[in-house]
Amino acid sequence: MASMNLHRVYIPTNARNNHYILAEFKPSDAFFDCFDDVESCYQRLARKLFAICDEHELFNVHVIANDKLPVVRYHDEAYSLQTDKQILFFYNPKYHEGHKIHYEADHRARKIRLLFLATGDELRANAASFHSKVKKALDDLKEQYEPEGLSYKVRDHQHLTYDIFAKVKGHRESYGYKLRSLYPRYQARNCSLPEQHSEMSYVSFSVPITRAIKTEYQSQMRPGDYAQFYRSIEDSFLTLCDQLQLTHVGFIADGRLPLVRSSQIDKSDANRELQKLSFDTSALDGQVRSIWAGEHLCDTMHFVVVASDKDKKDVGYGKFMNNAETMIRRLTGKLPINPEKQDVIVRFFQHISYQD
């Protein structure tokens, strides 16, 4: 997957695409007062939204009114799972459709989230069209609740997901991506976004702590004391990132799932399941977010590399992604990982958010 062109990254053709848009608003007392109870509020809101979505050919839409954060992943079977803090959606964009509402009886939501999952083929090529359809649907819904003055925070999420070892496993076909920023991509396709917006691109990958890793690092692991092991992994990761000028990075090994956010919008925070990492991409000195619990051995180590403002090129994020891939290969090469049998799943995320 190496490229002679530094600004083009070659990603296996069996990479999976995901695209979804999350619009959320905080329902006021006046909004709830329009209905007999919270359940009728959610039901009537969902009926109106789903009718609008049918008109705009949006075929996989969910209303989330239980204050749980949606996490979207690809899967050949469509299903959702819920934890205390998350609701996980698994689906294949080519086949799966559905309109569904998720709520708990008598729970008055702090935020109501409207989740639009892209469907069909060529999600990346059709991303601007999908965003335009969602924007029209949101505008139509806002008109129907004009007295209540709905105001949305809109987050557009796209990711490419693939195994860094796909070529070793025999999948040699690849496609060259420039990975252009979302804003100019959308503008070029007549999808207008507000000038005031926040945009982030980043890479994440995870490494499970397997039996082979435990054996390799057994001298650094003692019951109730795994700090030396975590420091060893952390040092290797940060050293490689420094060598490749990857300046905004995160290492999470405390059992939580990392969520990357812009410091313009969110502050770093955590709950039992999620670790929010807030980055200022304009910080010249870079930022390191390293969080691990030395007294516990987690199941999976999570790594995050965020593109800084200097990584944002007019031609795209290809060079940044090539550097990230090089770092991942070197880091995993230091670990007892068999590339022919084990996967290291890489996700390239692009987010854009704005207030509407």
CSV table of N, CA and C in Angstrom, one decimal, residues 60-197:
chain,number,residue,atom,x,y,z
A,60,ASN,N,-32.8,4.7,6.3
A,60,ASN,CA,-32.3,4.1,7.6
A,60,ASN,C,-32.1,5.3,8.6
A,61,VAL,N,-33.2,5.5,9.4
A,61,VAL,CA,-33.2,6.6,10.3
A,61,VAL,C,-33.7,6.2,11.7
A,62,HIS,N,-33.1,6.8,12.7
A,62,HIS,CA,-33.4,6.4,14.1
A,62,HIS,C,-33.6,7.6,14.9
A,63,VAL,N,-34.6,7.6,15.8
A,63,VAL,CA,-34.8,8.7,16.8
A,63,VAL,C,-34.3,8.1,18.1
A,64,ILE,N,-33.4,8.7,18.8
A,64,ILE,CA,-32.8,8.3,20.0
A,64,ILE,C,-33.1,9.2,21.1
A,65,ALA,N,-33.9,8.8,22.1
A,65,ALA,CA,-34.4,9.7,23.1
A,65,ALA,C,-34.2,9.0,24.5
A,66,ASN,N,-33.0,8.3,24.6
A,66,ASN,CA,-32.7,7.7,25.9
A,66,ASN,C,-31.3,8.2,26.4
A,67,ASP,N,-30.8,9.3,25.8
A,67,ASP,CA,-29.6,9.9,26.2
A,67,ASP,C,-28.4,9.0,26.1
A,68,LYS,N,-28.4,8.0,25.2
A,68,LYS,CA,-27.3,7.2,25.0
A,68,LYS,C,-26.6,7.6,23.7
A,69,LEU,N,-25.3,7.5,23.7
A,69,LEU,CA,-24.5,7.9,22.5
A,69,LEU,C,-24.5,6.8,21.5
A,70,PRO,N,-24.9,7.2,20.2
A,70,PRO,CA,-24.9,6.2,19.2
A,70,PRO,C,-23.4,5.9,18.6
A,71,VAL,N,-23.1,4.7,18.4
A,71,VAL,CA,-21.9,4.3,17.8
A,71,VAL,C,-22.2,3.4,16.6
A,72,VAL,N,-21.7,3.7,15.5
A,72,VAL,CA,-22.1,3.0,14.2
A,72,VAL,C,-20.9,2.2,13.7
A,73,ARG,N,-21.2,0.9,13.3
A,73,ARG,CA,-20.2,0.0,12.8
A,73,ARG,C,-20.8,-0.8,11.7
A,74,TYR,N,-20.0,-1.3,10.8
A,74,TYR,CA,-20.4,-2.1,9.7
A,74,TYR,C,-20.6,-3.5,10.1
A,75,HIS,N,-21.6,-4.2,9.6
A,75,HIS,CA,-21.8,-5.6,9.9
A,75,HIS,C,-22.8,-6.2,8.8
A,76,ASP,N,-22.6,-7.5,8.5
A,76,ASP,CA,-23.5,-8.1,7.5
A,76,ASP,C,-24.9,-8.3,8.0
A,77,GLU,N,-25.0,-8.3,9.3
A,77,GLU,CA,-26.3,-8.4,9.9
A,77,GLU,C,-26.7,-7.1,10.6
A,78,ALA,N,-28.0,-6.7,10.5
A,78,ALA,CA,-28.4,-5.5,11.1
A,78,ALA,C,-29.0,-5.7,12.5
A,79,TYR,N,-28.4,-5.1,13.5
A,79,TYR,CA,-28.9,-5.2,14.8
A,79,TYR,C,-28.3,-4.1,15.7
A,80,SER,N,-28.9,-3.8,16.8
A,80,SER,CA,-28.4,-2.8,17.7
A,80,SER,C,-28.3,-3.4,19.1
A,81,LEU,N,-27.3,-2.9,19.8
A,81,LEU,CA,-27.0,-3.3,21.2
A,81,LEU,C,-27.0,-2.1,22.1
A,82,GLN,N,-27.4,-2.2,23.3
A,82,GLN,CA,-27.4,-1.1,24.2
A,82,GLN,C,-26.6,-1.4,25.5
A,83,THR,N,-25.8,-0.5,25.9
A,83,THR,CA,-25.2,-0.5,27.3
A,83,THR,C,-25.8,0.6,28.1
A,84,ASP,N,-25.2,0.9,29.2
A,84,ASP,CA,-25.7,2.0,30.0
A,84,ASP,C,-25.5,3.3,29.4
A,85,LYS,N,-24.4,3.5,28.6
A,85,LYS,CA,-24.1,4.8,28.0
A,85,LYS,C,-24.1,4.8,26.5
A,86,GLN,N,-24.2,3.7,25.8
A,86,GLN,CA,-24.1,3.6,24.4
A,86,GLN,C,-25.2,2.8,23.8
A,87,ILE,N,-25.5,3.2,22.5
A,87,ILE,CA,-26.4,2.3,21.7
A,87,ILE,C,-25.6,2.1,20.4
A,88,LEU,N,-25.3,0.8,20.1
A,88,LEU,CA,-24.4,0.5,19.0
A,88,LEU,C,-25.3,-0.1,17.9
A,89,PHE,N,-25.0,0.5,16.7
A,89,PHE,CA,-25.8,0.2,15.5
A,89,PHE,C,-24.8,-0.6,14.5
A,90,PHE,N,-25.2,-1.8,14.1
A,90,PHE,CA,-24.5,-2.5,13.2
A,90,PHE,C,-25.3,-2.7,11.9
A,91,TYR,N,-24.7,-2.4,10.8
A,91,TYR,CA,-25.5,-2.5,9.5
A,91,TYR,C,-24.6,-2.5,8.3
A,92,ASN,N,-25.2,-3.1,7.2
A,92,ASN,CA,-24.5,-3.0,5.9
A,92,ASN,C,-25.3,-2.0,5.1
A,93,PRO,N,-24.6,-0.9,4.7
A,93,PRO,CA,-25.3,0.1,3.9
A,93,PRO,C,-26.0,-0.4,2.6
A,94,LYS,N,-25.5,-1.5,2.0
A,94,LYS,CA,-26.0,-1.9,0.8
A,94,LYS,C,-27.4,-2.5,0.9
A,95,TYR,N,-27.7,-3.1,2.1
A,95,TYR,CA,-28.9,-3.9,2.2
A,95,TYR,C,-29.9,-3.4,3.3
A,96,HIS,N,-29.4,-2.8,4.3
A,96,HIS,CA,-30.2,-2.7,5.5
A,96,HIS,C,-30.9,-1.3,5.6
A,97,GLU,N,-32.2,-1.3,5.8
A,97,GLU,CA,-33.0,-0.1,6.0
A,97,GLU,C,-33.9,-0.2,7.2
A,98,GLY,N,-34.4,0.9,7.6
A,98,GLY,CA,-35.3,0.8,8.8
A,98,GLY,C,-35.5,2.2,9.4
A,99,HIS,N,-36.7,2.4,10.0
A,99,HIS,CA,-37.0,3.6,10.7
A,99,HIS,C,-37.4,3.1,12.1
A,100,LYS,N,-36.7,3.6,13.1
A,100,LYS,CA,-37.0,3.1,14.5
A,100,LYS,C,-36.8,4.1,15.5
A,101,ILE,N,-37.5,4.0,16.6
A,101,ILE,CA,-37.4,5.0,17.7
A,101,ILE,C,-36.9,4.2,19.0
A,102,HIS,N,-35.9,4.8,19.7
A,102,HIS,CA,-35.3,4.2,20.9
A,102,HIS,C,-35.6,5.1,22.1
A,103,TYR,N,-36.3,4.7,23.0
A,103,TYR,CA,-36.6,5.5,24.2
A,103,TYR,C,-36.9,4.6,25.4
A,104,GLU,N,-37.0,5.2,26.6
A,104,GLU,CA,-37.4,4.5,27.8
A,104,GLU,C,-38.6,5.2,28.3
A,105,ALA,N,-39.6,4.4,28.8
A,105,ALA,CA,-40.8,4.9,29.3
A,105,ALA,C,-40.6,5.9,30.4
A,106,ASP,N,-41.2,7.1,30.4
A,106,ASP,CA,-41.1,8.1,31.4
A,106,ASP,C,-39.7,8.8,31.5
A,107,HIS,N,-38.8,8.5,30.6
A,107,HIS,CA,-37.5,9.2,30.6
A,107,HIS,C,-37.6,10.4,29.8
A,108,ARG,N,-37.4,11.5,30.4
A,108,ARG,CA,-37.4,12.8,29.7
A,108,ARG,C,-36.0,13.2,29.3
A,109,ALA,N,-35.7,13.1,28.0
A,109,ALA,CA,-34.4,13.1,27.4
A,109,ALA,C,-33.8,14.5,27.6
A,110,ARG,N,-32.5,14.6,27.9
A,110,ARG,CA,-31.8,15.9,27.9
A,110,ARG,C,-31.5,16.3,26.5
A,111,LYS,N,-31.2,15.3,25.6
A,111,LYS,CA,-31.0,15.6,24.2
A,111,LYS,C,-31.8,14.6,23.4
A,112,ILE,N,-32.4,15.0,22.3
A,112,ILE,CA,-33.0,14.1,21.4
A,112,ILE,C,-32.1,14.0,20.2
A,113,ARG,N,-31.7,12.8,19.8
A,113,ARG,CA,-30.7,12.6,18.7
A,113,ARG,C,-31.4,12.0,17.5
A,114,LEU,N,-31.2,12.5,16.4
A,114,LEU,CA,-31.7,12.0,15.1
A,114,LEU,C,-30.6,11.4,14.3
A,115,LEU,N,-30.6,10.1,14.1
A,115,LEU,CA,-29.5,9.5,13.4
A,115,LEU,C,-29.9,9.0,12.0
A,116,PHE,N,-29.1,9.5,11.0
A,116,PHE,CA,-29.3,9.2,9.6
A,116,PHE,C,-28.2,8.3,9.1
A,117,LEU,N,-28.5,7.1,8.8
A,117,LEU,CA,-27.4,6.2,8.3
A,117,LEU,C,-27.5,6.2,6.7
A,118,ALA,N,-26.4,6.4,6.1
A,118,ALA,CA,-26.3,6.4,4.6
A,118,ALA,C,-26.6,4.9,4.1
A,119,THR,N,-27.2,4.8,3.0
A,119,THR,CA,-27.5,3.5,2.4
A,119,THR,C,-27.1,3.5,0.9
A,120,GLY,N,-27.0,2.3,0.4
A,120,GLY,CA,-26.7,2.2,-1.1
A,120,GLY,C,-25.2,1.9,-1.3
A,121,ASP,N,-24.8,2.1,-2.5
A,121,ASP,CA,-23.4,1.9,-2.9
A,121,ASP,C,-22.7,3.2,-3.0
A,122,GLU,N,-21.3,3.2,-3.1
A,122,GLU,CA,-20.5,4.4,-3.3
A,122,GLU,C,-20.8,5.5,-2.3
A,123,LEU,N,-20.7,5.1,-1.0
A,123,LEU,CA,-21.1,6.1,0.0
A,123,LEU,C,-20.2,7.4,-0.1
A,124,ARG,N,-18.9,7.2,-0.3
A,124,ARG,CA,-18.0,8.3,-0.3
A,124,ARG,C,-18.3,9.2,-1.5
A,125,ALA,N,-18.6,8.7,-2.6
A,125,ALA,CA,-18.9,9.5,-3.8
A,125,ALA,C,-20.2,10.2,-3.7
A,126,ASN,N,-21.2,9.6,-3.0
A,126,ASN,CA,-22.5,10.2,-2.8
A,126,ASN,C,-22.7,10.9,-1.5
A,127,ALA,N,-21.6,11.2,-0.8
A,127,ALA,CA,-21.7,11.8,0.6
A,127,ALA,C,-22.3,13.2,0.6
A,128,ALA,N,-22.0,14.0,-0.4
A,128,ALA,CA,-22.5,15.4,-0.4
A,128,ALA,C,-24.0,15.3,-0.7
A,129,SER,N,-24.5,14.4,-1.6
A,129,SER,CA,-25.9,14.2,-1.9
A,129,SER,C,-26.6,13.8,-0.6
A,130,PHE,N,-26.1,12.8,0.1
A,130,PHE,CA,-26.7,12.4,1.3
A,130,PHE,C,-26.8,13.5,2.3
A,131,HIS,N,-25.8,14.3,2.5
A,131,HIS,CA,-25.8,15.4,3.5
A,131,HIS,C,-26.9,16.4,3.1
A,132,SER,N,-27.0,16.7,1.8
A,132,SER,CA,-28.0,17.6,1.3
A,132,SER,C,-29.4,17.1,1.6
A,133,LYS,N,-29.7,15.8,1.4
A,133,LYS,CA,-31.0,15.2,1.7
A,133,LYS,C,-31.3,15.3,3.2
A,134,VAL,N,-30.3,15.0,4.0
A,134,VAL,CA,-30.5,15.1,5.5
A,134,VAL,C,-30.8,16.6,5.9
A,135,LYS,N,-30.1,17.5,5.3
A,135,LYS,CA,-30.3,18.9,5.6
A,135,LYS,C,-31.7,19.4,5.3
A,136,LYS,N,-32.2,18.9,4.1
A,136,LYS,CA,-33.6,19.3,3.7
A,136,LYS,C,-34.6,18.6,4.7
A,137,ALA,N,-34.3,17.4,5.1
A,137,ALA,CA,-35.3,16.8,6.0
A,137,ALA,C,-35.3,17.5,7.4
A,138,LEU,N,-34.1,17.9,7.9
A,138,LEU,CA,-34.0,18.6,9.1
A,138,LEU,C,-34.8,20.0,9.0
A,139,ASP,N,-34.6,20.6,7.9
A,139,ASP,CA,-35.3,21.9,7.7
A,139,ASP,C,-36.8,21.7,7.7
A,140,ASP,N,-37.3,20.7,7.0
A,140,ASP,CA,-38.7,20.4,7.0
A,140,ASP,C,-39.2,20.1,8.4
A,141,LEU,N,-38.5,19.4,9.2
A,141,LEU,CA,-38.9,19.1,10.5
A,141,LEU,C,-38.9,20.3,11.4
A,142,LYS,N,-37.9,21.2,11.2
A,142,LYS,CA,-37.9,22.4,11.9
A,142,LYS,C,-39.1,23.3,11.6
A,143,GLU,N,-39.5,23.3,10.4
A,143,GLU,CA,-40.7,24.1,10.0
A,143,GLU,C,-41.9,23.6,10.7
A,144,GLN,N,-42.1,22.3,10.9
A,144,GLN,CA,-43.2,21.8,11.6
A,144,GLN,C,-43.3,22.1,13.1
A,145,TYR,N,-42.1,22.4,13.6
A,145,TYR,CA,-42.0,22.8,15.1
A,145,TYR,C,-41.5,24.2,15.2
A,146,GLU,N,-41.9,25.1,14.3
A,146,GLU,CA,-41.4,26.4,14.2
A,146,GLU,C,-41.6,27.2,15.5
A,147,PRO,N,-42.8,27.1,16.2
A,147,PRO,CA,-43.0,27.8,17.4
A,147,PRO,C,-42.0,27.4,18.5
A,148,GLU,N,-41.6,26.2,18.5
A,148,GLU,CA,-40.6,25.7,19.5
A,148,GLU,C,-39.2,26.1,19.2
A,149,GLY,N,-38.9,26.5,18.0
A,149,GLY,CA,-37.6,27.0,17.7
A,149,GLY,C,-36.5,26.0,17.8
A,150,LEU,N,-36.6,24.9,17.1
A,150,LEU,CA,-35.6,23.8,17.2
A,150,LEU,C,-34.3,24.3,16.6
A,151,SER,N,-33.2,24.0,17.3
A,151,SER,CA,-31.9,24.3,16.9
A,151,SER,C,-31.0,23.1,17.0
A,152,TYR,N,-30.5,22.6,15.9
A,152,TYR,CA,-29.7,21.4,15.8
A,152,TYR,C,-28.2,21.6,15.9
A,153,LYS,N,-27.5,20.7,16.6
A,153,LYS,CA,-26.1,20.5,16.4
A,153,LYS,C,-26.0,19.4,15.4
A,154,VAL,N,-25.3,19.6,14.3
A,154,VAL,CA,-25.2,18.6,13.2
A,154,VAL,C,-23.8,18.1,13.2
A,155,ARG,N,-23.6,16.7,13.2
A,155,ARG,CA,-22.3,16.1,13.1
A,155,ARG,C,-22.3,15.1,12.0
A,156,ASP,N,-21.5,15.3,11.0
A,156,ASP,CA,-21.3,14.4,9.8
A,156,ASP,C,-20.1,13.6,10.1
A,157,HIS,N,-20.3,12.2,10.0
A,157,HIS,CA,-19.2,11.3,10.3
A,157,HIS,C,-19.0,10.4,9.1
A,158,GLN,N,-17.8,10.3,8.7
A,158,GLN,CA,-17.4,9.3,7.6
A,158,GLN,C,-16.2,8.5,8.1
A,159,HIS,N,-16.2,7.2,7.8
A,159,HIS,CA,-14.9,6.5,8.0
A,159,HIS,C,-14.7,5.4,7.0
A,160,LEU,N,-13.4,5.2,6.8
A,160,LEU,CA,-12.9,4.0,6.0
A,160,LEU,C,-12.3,3.1,7.0
A,161,THR,N,-12.7,1.8,6.9
A,161,THR,CA,-12.2,0.8,7.8
A,161,THR,C,-11.5,-0.4,7.0
A,162,TYR,N,-10.3,-0.8,7.4
A,162,TYR,CA,-9.7,-1.8,6.7
A,162,TYR,C,-8.6,-2.5,7.6
A,163,ASP,N,-8.2,-3.7,7.2
A,163,ASP,CA,-7.1,-4.4,7.9
A,163,ASP,C,-5.8,-3.9,7.3
A,164,ILE,N,-4.9,-3.5,8.2
A,164,ILE,CA,-3.6,-3.0,7.8
A,164,ILE,C,-2.8,-4.1,7.1
A,165,PHE,N,-3.1,-5.4,7.4
A,165,PHE,CA,-2.4,-6.5,6.9
A,165,PHE,C,-3.2,-7.2,5.7
A,166,ALA,N,-4.1,-6.5,5.1
A,166,ALA,CA,-4.9,-7.1,4.0
A,166,ALA,C,-4.0,-7.6,2.9
A,167,LYS,N,-2.9,-6.9,2.5
A,167,LYS,CA,-2.0,-7.4,1.4
A,167,LYS,C,-1.3,-8.7,1.8
A,168,VAL,N,-0.9,-8.8,3.1
A,168,VAL,CA,-0.2,-10.0,3.5
A,168,VAL,C,-1.1,-11.2,3.4
A,169,LYS,N,-2.4,-10.9,3.6
A,169,LYS,CA,-3.4,-12.0,3.6
A,169,LYS,C,-3.8,-12.4,2.2
A,170,GLY,N,-3.3,-11.7,1.2
A,170,GLY,CA,-3.6,-12.0,-0.2
A,170,GLY,C,-4.4,-11.1,-1.0
A,171,HIS,N,-5.0,-10.0,-0.3
A,171,HIS,CA,-5.8,-9.1,-1.0
A,171,HIS,C,-4.9,-7.9,-1.5
A,172,ARG,N,-4.5,-8.0,-2.7
A,172,ARG,CA,-3.5,-7.1,-3.3
A,172,ARG,C,-4.1,-5.9,-4.0
A,173,GLU,N,-5.4,-5.9,-4.3
A,173,GLU,CA,-6.0,-4.8,-5.0
A,173,GLU,C,-6.2,-3.6,-4.0
A,174,SER,N,-5.9,-2.5,-4.5
A,174,SER,CA,-6.0,-1.3,-3.7
A,174,SER,C,-6.5,-0.1,-4.5
A,175,TYR,N,-6.9,0.9,-3.9
A,175,TYR,CA,-7.4,2.1,-4.6
A,175,TYR,C,-6.7,3.4,-3.9
A,176,GLY,N,-6.2,4.3,-4.8
A,176,GLY,CA,-5.5,5.5,-4.3
A,176,GLY,C,-6.5,6.6,-3.9
A,177,TYR,N,-6.4,7.0,-2.6
A,177,TYR,CA,-7.2,8.1,-2.1
A,177,TYR,C,-6.4,9.3,-1.8
A,178,LYS,N,-6.9,10.5,-2.1
A,178,LYS,CA,-6.3,11.7,-1.7
A,178,LYS,C,-6.8,12.1,-0.3
A,179,LEU,N,-8.0,11.7,0.0
A,179,LEU,CA,-8.6,11.9,1.3
A,179,LEU,C,-8.8,13.5,1.5
A,180,ARG,N,-9.5,14.1,0.6
A,180,ARG,CA,-9.7,15.5,0.7
A,180,ARG,C,-10.6,15.9,1.9
A,181,SER,N,-10.5,17.1,2.4
A,181,SER,CA,-11.3,17.6,3.5
A,181,SER,C,-12.8,17.6,3.1
A,182,LEU,N,-13.7,17.4,4.1
A,182,LEU,CA,-15.1,17.3,3.8
A,182,LEU,C,-15.6,18.7,3.2
A,183,TYR,N,-15.2,19.8,3.8
A,183,TYR,CA,-15.8,21.1,3.4
A,183,TYR,C,-15.6,21.3,1.9
A,184,PRO,N,-14.4,21.3,1.4
A,184,PRO,CA,-14.2,21.6,-0.1
A,184,PRO,C,-14.9,20.5,-0.9
A,185,ARG,N,-14.9,19.2,-0.4
A,185,ARG,CA,-15.6,18.2,-1.2
A,185,ARG,C,-17.0,18.5,-1.3
A,186,TYR,N,-17.7,18.9,-0.3
A,186,TYR,CA,-19.1,19.2,-0.3
A,186,TYR,C,-19.4,20.4,-1.1
A,187,GLN,N,-18.5,21.5,-0.9
A,187,GLN,CA,-18.7,22.7,-1.7
A,187,GLN,C,-18.7,22.5,-3.2
A,188,ALA,N,-17.7,21.6,-3.6
A,188,ALA,CA,-17.6,21.3,-5.0
A,188,ALA,C,-18.8,20.6,-5.6
A,189,ARG,N,-19.6,20.0,-4.7
A,189,ARG,CA,-20.8,19.2,-5.2
A,189,ARG,C,-22.0,19.9,-4.8
A,190,ASN,N,-21.9,21.3,-4.7
A,190,ASN,CA,-23.1,22.1,-4.4
A,190,ASN,C,-23.9,21.8,-3.1
A,191,CYS,N,-23.1,21.3,-2.1
A,191,CYS,CA,-23.7,21.1,-0.8
A,191,CYS,C,-23.1,22.1,0.1
A,192,SER,N,-23.9,23.2,0.4
A,192,SER,CA,-23.4,24.3,1.2
A,192,SER,C,-23.4,24.0,2.7
A,193,LEU,N,-22.3,24.3,3.3
A,193,LEU,CA,-22.2,24.2,4.8
A,193,LEU,C,-21.9,25.6,5.4
A,194,PRO,N,-22.2,25.8,6.6
A,194,PRO,CA,-21.9,27.1,7.2
A,194,PRO,C,-20.4,27.3,7.3
A,195,GLU,N,-20.0,28.6,7.1
A,195,GLU,CA,-18.6,28.9,7.2
A,195,GLU,C,-18.1,28.6,8.6
A,196,GLN,N,-19.0,28.8,9.6
A,196,GLN,CA,-18.6,28.5,11.0
A,196,GLN,C,-18.9,27.0,11.3
A,197,HIS,N,-17.8,26.3,11.2
A,197,HIS,CA,-17.9,24.8,11.4
A,197,HIS,C,-16.6,24.3,12.0
